[in-house]
Amino acid sequence: MNLLEFARASSTPESPLLAALRKATWQQTRHGRLMSDPHTGQVLTMISQLLQPQIALELGTFSGYGTLCLLKGLQSDGVLHTVERNDELFCLQDKHWAQAKGHNRIQRHHALAMDVLVQWDMSKNGAIDLAYVDADKQGIVDQLNALLPLMSNGGWMLFDNTWWNGTLSDATGAKPDALRELNARLLSDSTLTTTVLPIGDGLSAVRVSHHEGRAKQRQVQV
Ligand SMILES: C[S@@+](CC[C@H](N)C(=O)[O-])C[C@H]1O[C@@H](n2cnc3c(N)ncnc32)[C@H](O)[C@@H]1O
């Protein structure tokens, strides 16, 4: 057993609700592999519970598995925005979200990720404390650029698939190009502190600090 297998086997199993959503996602969609795996989902929950975001944003909802994981750490009067372009998934999301405590704090946007970012009304929606970026990879650098001014100072961004199955050293195409650019940018920007978590397909956890346009200092009461 390698370390990752041990970590998966020795971590608390997913809840019955998450297990039901996983099963339904595989049965009712053709792309179950797009869903966060249980271990990654658990790390999303852990990060959300540690940060206790007031405002969270997920780009790329799919069947809503990551949404439920992030919801667990959201403050009781917080809002979790989640953005998905494909409305065929909404039934599946609704059926499972309805069973989750605090599901009324989920605000779904049937939209393109960039449109939501560009049209984000800071005075109405507030600054984002936790962002999970998991939509199209080609647009990921544009999404970073649009997201940064919306982040609270001390907020965190999570980018999925930054390892790209270990192929980034020689893969060609728009997606690997974008991920290489993202990874380089995360390292070169002095306002960002990045830790790549070796889970799933690579999850980059990025702390944002001291950039223009920040709207609030994060204050978490523990
Ligand atoms: C990897 S899946 C998301 C998985 C989900 N976050 C989870 O944790 O299970 C990516 C989703 O992003 C959606 N998507 C892709 N590009 C998008 C875009 N530009 N705007 C909004 N949604 C997008 C896809 O339809 C798909 O459902």
CSV table of C-alpha atoms and ligand atoms in Angstrom, one decimal:
chain,number,residue,atom,x,y,z
A,1,MET,CA,0.0,0.0,0.0
A,2,ASN,CA,1.5,3.4,-1.0
A,3,LEU,CA,1.0,6.5,1.0
A,4,LEU,CA,-2.0,7.7,-1.0
A,5,GLU,CA,-3.7,4.4,-0.8
A,6,PHE,CA,-3.2,4.5,3.0
A,7,ALA,CA,-4.5,8.0,3.2
A,8,ARG,CA,-7.7,7.0,1.3
A,9,ALA,CA,-8.2,3.8,3.3
A,10,SER,CA,-7.6,5.5,6.6
A,11,SER,CA,-9.7,8.6,6.1
A,12,THR,CA,-13.3,8.7,7.2
A,13,PRO,CA,-15.6,7.3,4.5
A,14,GLU,CA,-17.9,9.7,2.6
A,15,SER,CA,-21.3,10.3,4.1
A,16,PRO,CA,-24.4,8.4,2.9
A,17,LEU,CA,-25.6,11.5,1.1
A,18,LEU,CA,-22.3,11.9,-0.8
A,19,ALA,CA,-22.2,8.2,-1.5
A,20,ALA,CA,-25.7,8.4,-3.0
A,21,LEU,CA,-24.8,11.4,-5.1
A,22,ARG,CA,-21.6,9.6,-6.3
A,23,LYS,CA,-23.7,6.5,-7.3
A,24,ALA,CA,-26.4,8.6,-9.0
A,25,THR,CA,-23.8,10.6,-10.9
A,26,TRP,CA,-22.2,7.5,-12.4
A,27,GLN,CA,-25.6,6.1,-13.2
A,28,GLN,CA,-27.2,9.2,-14.7
A,29,THR,CA,-24.3,11.0,-16.4
A,30,ARG,CA,-21.7,9.9,-19.0
A,31,HIS,CA,-18.9,11.7,-17.2
A,32,GLY,CA,-18.8,10.4,-13.6
A,33,ARG,CA,-15.0,10.8,-13.6
A,34,LEU,CA,-15.4,14.6,-13.6
A,35,MET,CA,-16.8,14.4,-10.1
A,36,SER,CA,-14.4,15.0,-7.1
A,37,ASP,CA,-13.1,11.7,-5.7
A,38,PRO,CA,-14.1,11.0,-2.0
A,39,HIS,CA,-10.6,11.9,-0.7
A,40,THR,CA,-10.5,15.2,-2.5
A,41,GLY,CA,-14.0,15.9,-1.4
A,42,GLN,CA,-13.0,15.4,2.2
A,43,VAL,CA,-10.0,17.8,1.8
A,44,LEU,CA,-12.4,20.4,0.3
A,45,THR,CA,-14.6,20.0,3.4
A,46,MET,CA,-11.6,20.2,5.7
A,47,ILE,CA,-10.3,23.4,4.0
A,48,SER,CA,-13.8,24.9,4.1
A,49,GLN,CA,-14.2,24.0,7.8
A,50,LEU,CA,-10.8,25.5,8.6
A,51,LEU,CA,-11.5,28.7,6.7
A,52,GLN,CA,-15.2,29.1,7.6
A,53,PRO,CA,-15.9,31.2,4.5
A,54,GLN,CA,-18.6,33.8,4.5
A,55,ILE,CA,-18.6,33.9,0.7
A,56,ALA,CA,-17.4,30.9,-1.3
A,57,LEU,CA,-17.4,30.3,-5.1
A,58,GLU,CA,-17.2,27.1,-7.1
A,59,LEU,CA,-16.5,27.3,-10.8
A,60,GLY,CA,-17.8,24.1,-12.4
A,61,THR,CA,-20.5,22.5,-10.4
A,62,PHE,CA,-21.1,19.2,-12.4
A,63,SER,CA,-23.3,17.0,-10.2
A,64,GLY,CA,-22.8,19.1,-7.1
A,65,TYR,CA,-20.5,16.8,-5.1
A,66,GLY,CA,-17.8,19.4,-4.5
A,67,THR,CA,-20.6,21.9,-3.6
A,68,LEU,CA,-21.8,19.7,-0.8
A,69,CYS,CA,-18.3,19.2,0.5
A,70,LEU,CA,-17.6,23.0,0.5
A,71,LEU,CA,-21.0,23.8,2.1
A,72,LYS,CA,-20.0,22.0,5.3
A,73,GLY,CA,-17.6,24.8,6.3
A,74,LEU,CA,-19.7,27.8,5.2
A,75,GLN,CA,-20.7,30.2,7.9
A,76,SER,CA,-24.3,30.0,8.9
A,77,ASP,CA,-25.2,33.2,7.1
A,78,GLY,CA,-22.8,32.7,4.3
A,79,VAL,CA,-23.4,32.1,0.6
A,80,LEU,CA,-21.9,29.4,-1.6
A,81,HIS,CA,-22.1,30.5,-5.3
A,82,THR,CA,-21.6,27.7,-7.8
A,83,VAL,CA,-21.4,28.1,-11.5
A,84,GLU,CA,-22.4,25.6,-14.2
A,85,ARG,CA,-23.1,26.0,-17.9
A,86,ASN,CA,-24.9,22.7,-18.3
A,87,ASP,CA,-28.5,22.8,-16.9
A,88,GLU,CA,-29.0,19.1,-17.6
A,89,LEU,CA,-27.3,18.5,-14.3
A,90,PHE,CA,-29.6,20.6,-12.2
A,91,CYS,CA,-32.1,17.9,-11.4
A,92,LEU,CA,-29.4,15.6,-10.0
A,93,GLN,CA,-28.0,18.5,-8.0
A,94,ASP,CA,-31.4,19.6,-6.6
A,95,LYS,CA,-32.4,16.1,-5.5
A,96,HIS,CA,-29.2,15.6,-3.4
A,97,TRP,CA,-28.7,19.2,-2.3
A,98,ALA,CA,-32.2,19.3,-0.8
A,99,GLN,CA,-31.1,16.7,1.7
A,100,ALA,CA,-28.1,18.7,3.0
A,101,LYS,CA,-28.3,21.0,6.0
A,102,GLY,CA,-28.0,24.6,4.9
A,103,HIS,CA,-28.7,23.9,1.2
A,104,ASN,CA,-30.6,27.2,1.0
A,105,ARG,CA,-27.2,28.9,1.2
A,106,ILE,CA,-26.2,27.5,-2.2
A,107,GLN,CA,-26.7,30.0,-5.0
A,108,ARG,CA,-26.5,28.3,-8.4
A,109,HIS,CA,-25.6,30.3,-11.5
A,110,HIS,CA,-26.5,28.8,-14.8
A,111,ALA,CA,-23.8,30.7,-16.6
A,112,LEU,CA,-20.3,30.6,-17.9
A,113,ALA,CA,-17.6,31.0,-15.3
A,114,MET,CA,-16.1,34.1,-16.9
A,115,ASP,CA,-19.4,35.8,-17.1
A,116,VAL,CA,-20.1,35.4,-13.4
A,117,LEU,CA,-16.6,36.7,-12.5
A,118,VAL,CA,-16.8,39.7,-14.8
A,119,GLN,CA,-20.2,40.6,-13.7
A,120,TRP,CA,-19.6,40.0,-10.0
A,121,ASP,CA,-21.0,42.9,-8.0
A,122,MET,CA,-18.7,43.4,-5.0
A,123,SER,CA,-21.1,45.6,-3.1
A,124,LYS,CA,-23.9,43.0,-3.4
A,125,ASN,CA,-22.1,39.7,-3.3
A,126,GLY,CA,-19.0,40.7,-1.2
A,127,ALA,CA,-15.4,39.5,-1.5
A,128,ILE,CA,-14.7,35.8,-2.0
A,129,ASP,CA,-13.1,34.0,0.9
A,130,LEU,CA,-12.8,30.6,-0.7
A,131,ALA,CA,-12.8,29.8,-4.4
A,132,TYR,CA,-12.7,26.3,-6.0
A,133,VAL,CA,-11.8,26.6,-9.6
A,134,ASP,CA,-12.9,23.4,-11.4
A,135,ALA,CA,-14.4,24.4,-14.8
A,136,ASP,CA,-12.7,24.5,-18.2
A,137,LYS,CA,-9.0,24.3,-18.1
A,138,GLN,CA,-8.5,26.5,-21.3
A,139,GLY,CA,-10.0,29.4,-19.5
A,140,ILE,CA,-8.2,28.9,-16.2
A,141,VAL,CA,-5.7,31.7,-16.5
A,142,ASP,CA,-8.4,34.2,-17.5
A,143,GLN,CA,-10.4,32.9,-14.5
A,144,LEU,CA,-7.5,33.5,-12.2
A,145,ASN,CA,-7.1,37.1,-13.5
A,146,ALA,CA,-10.8,37.8,-13.1
A,147,LEU,CA,-11.0,36.2,-9.7
A,148,LEU,CA,-8.0,37.8,-8.0
A,149,PRO,CA,-9.5,41.3,-7.6
A,150,LEU,CA,-12.6,39.6,-6.1
A,151,MET,CA,-10.8,37.7,-3.4
A,152,SER,CA,-10.7,38.9,0.2
A,153,ASN,CA,-7.2,39.5,1.6
A,154,GLY,CA,-6.1,36.3,3.1
A,155,GLY,CA,-8.7,34.3,1.1
A,156,TRP,CA,-7.8,31.0,-0.6
A,157,MET,CA,-8.2,29.7,-4.1
A,158,LEU,CA,-8.2,26.0,-5.0
A,159,PHE,CA,-7.3,24.9,-8.5
A,160,ASP,CA,-8.0,21.3,-9.5
A,161,ASN,CA,-6.1,19.2,-12.0
A,162,THR,CA,-2.8,21.2,-11.8
A,163,TRP,CA,-0.8,18.0,-12.0
A,164,TRP,CA,-2.7,16.9,-15.2
A,165,ASN,CA,-1.9,13.3,-14.7
A,166,GLY,CA,1.8,14.0,-14.7
A,167,THR,CA,1.9,14.8,-18.4
A,168,LEU,CA,2.6,18.6,-18.2
A,169,SER,CA,6.3,18.3,-19.1
A,170,ASP,CA,5.5,17.2,-22.7
A,171,ALA,CA,1.7,17.3,-23.3
A,172,THR,CA,0.6,19.6,-26.1
A,173,GLY,CA,-2.7,21.4,-26.5
A,174,ALA,CA,-4.7,24.3,-25.1
A,175,LYS,CA,-5.4,22.6,-21.8
A,176,PRO,CA,-1.9,21.7,-20.8
A,177,ASP,CA,-0.7,25.0,-22.1
A,178,ALA,CA,-3.1,26.8,-19.9
A,179,LEU,CA,-2.2,24.7,-16.8
A,180,ARG,CA,1.5,25.3,-17.4
A,181,GLU,CA,0.9,29.0,-17.6
A,182,LEU,CA,-1.3,28.8,-14.4
A,183,ASN,CA,1.3,26.9,-12.5
A,184,ALA,CA,4.1,29.3,-13.5
A,185,ARG,CA,1.9,32.3,-12.7
A,186,LEU,CA,1.0,31.0,-9.2
A,187,LEU,CA,4.7,30.7,-8.5
A,188,SER,CA,5.8,34.0,-9.9
A,189,ASP,CA,3.1,36.2,-8.3
A,190,SER,CA,4.5,37.6,-5.1
A,191,THR,CA,0.9,38.2,-3.7
A,192,LEU,CA,0.2,34.4,-3.9
A,193,THR,CA,1.4,31.6,-1.7
A,194,THR,CA,0.9,28.2,-3.3
A,195,THR,CA,0.9,24.7,-1.8
A,196,VAL,CA,0.2,21.8,-4.2
A,197,LEU,CA,-1.6,19.0,-2.4
A,198,PRO,CA,-0.8,15.6,-4.0
A,199,ILE,CA,-4.4,14.4,-4.1
A,200,GLY,CA,-6.8,13.7,-6.9
A,201,ASP,CA,-5.1,15.1,-10.0
A,202,GLY,CA,-3.2,17.7,-8.1
A,203,LEU,CA,-5.0,20.4,-6.1
A,204,SER,CA,-3.2,23.7,-5.8
A,205,ALA,CA,-4.1,25.7,-2.7
A,206,VAL,CA,-3.3,29.3,-3.0
A,207,ARG,CA,-3.4,32.0,-0.4
A,208,VAL,CA,-4.1,35.5,-1.7
A,209,SER,CA,-2.6,38.6,0.1
A,210,HIS,CA,-2.0,42.2,-0.6
A,211,HIS,CA,-3.4,42.9,-4.0
A,212,GLU,CA,-5.2,46.0,-5.2
A,213,GLY,CA,-9.0,46.0,-4.9
A,214,ARG,CA,-9.1,43.7,-1.8
A,215,ALA,CA,-12.4,44.5,-0.1
A,216,LYS,CA,-11.9,43.0,3.3
A,217,GLN,CA,-9.5,41.4,5.7
A,218,ARG,CA,-10.5,37.8,6.5
A,219,GLN,CA,-11.6,37.5,10.1
A,220,VAL,CA,-12.2,34.0,11.3
A,221,GLN,CA,-13.3,33.5,14.9
A,222,VAL,CA,-12.2,30.3,16.3
B,1,LIG,C1,-14.6,18.8,-13.3
B,1,LIG,S1,-16.3,19.2,-13.4
B,1,LIG,C2,-16.7,19.9,-11.9
B,1,LIG,C3,-16.6,18.9,-10.7
B,1,LIG,C4,-17.2,19.4,-9.4
B,1,LIG,N1,-16.6,20.7,-9.1
B,1,LIG,C5,-16.9,18.4,-8.3
B,1,LIG,O1,-16.2,18.8,-7.3
B,1,LIG,O2,-17.5,17.3,-8.4
B,1,LIG,C6,-16.3,20.5,-14.5
B,1,LIG,C7,-17.7,21.2,-14.7
B,1,LIG,O3,-17.5,22.5,-15.2
B,1,LIG,C8,-18.5,22.8,-16.2
B,1,LIG,N2,-17.9,23.8,-17.0
B,1,LIG,C9,-16.9,23.7,-17.9
B,1,LIG,N3,-16.5,24.9,-18.4
B,1,LIG,C10,-17.4,25.8,-17.9
B,1,LIG,C11,-17.5,27.2,-18.0
B,1,LIG,N4,-16.7,27.9,-18.8
B,1,LIG,N5,-18.4,27.8,-17.2
B,1,LIG,C12,-19.2,27.1,-16.4
B,1,LIG,N6,-19.2,25.7,-16.3
B,1,LIG,C13,-18.2,25.1,-17.0
B,1,LIG,C14,-18.7,21.4,-16.9
B,1,LIG,O4,-20.0,21.4,-17.6
B,1,LIG,C15,-18.6,20.4,-15.8
B,1,LIG,O5,-19.8,20.2,-15.2
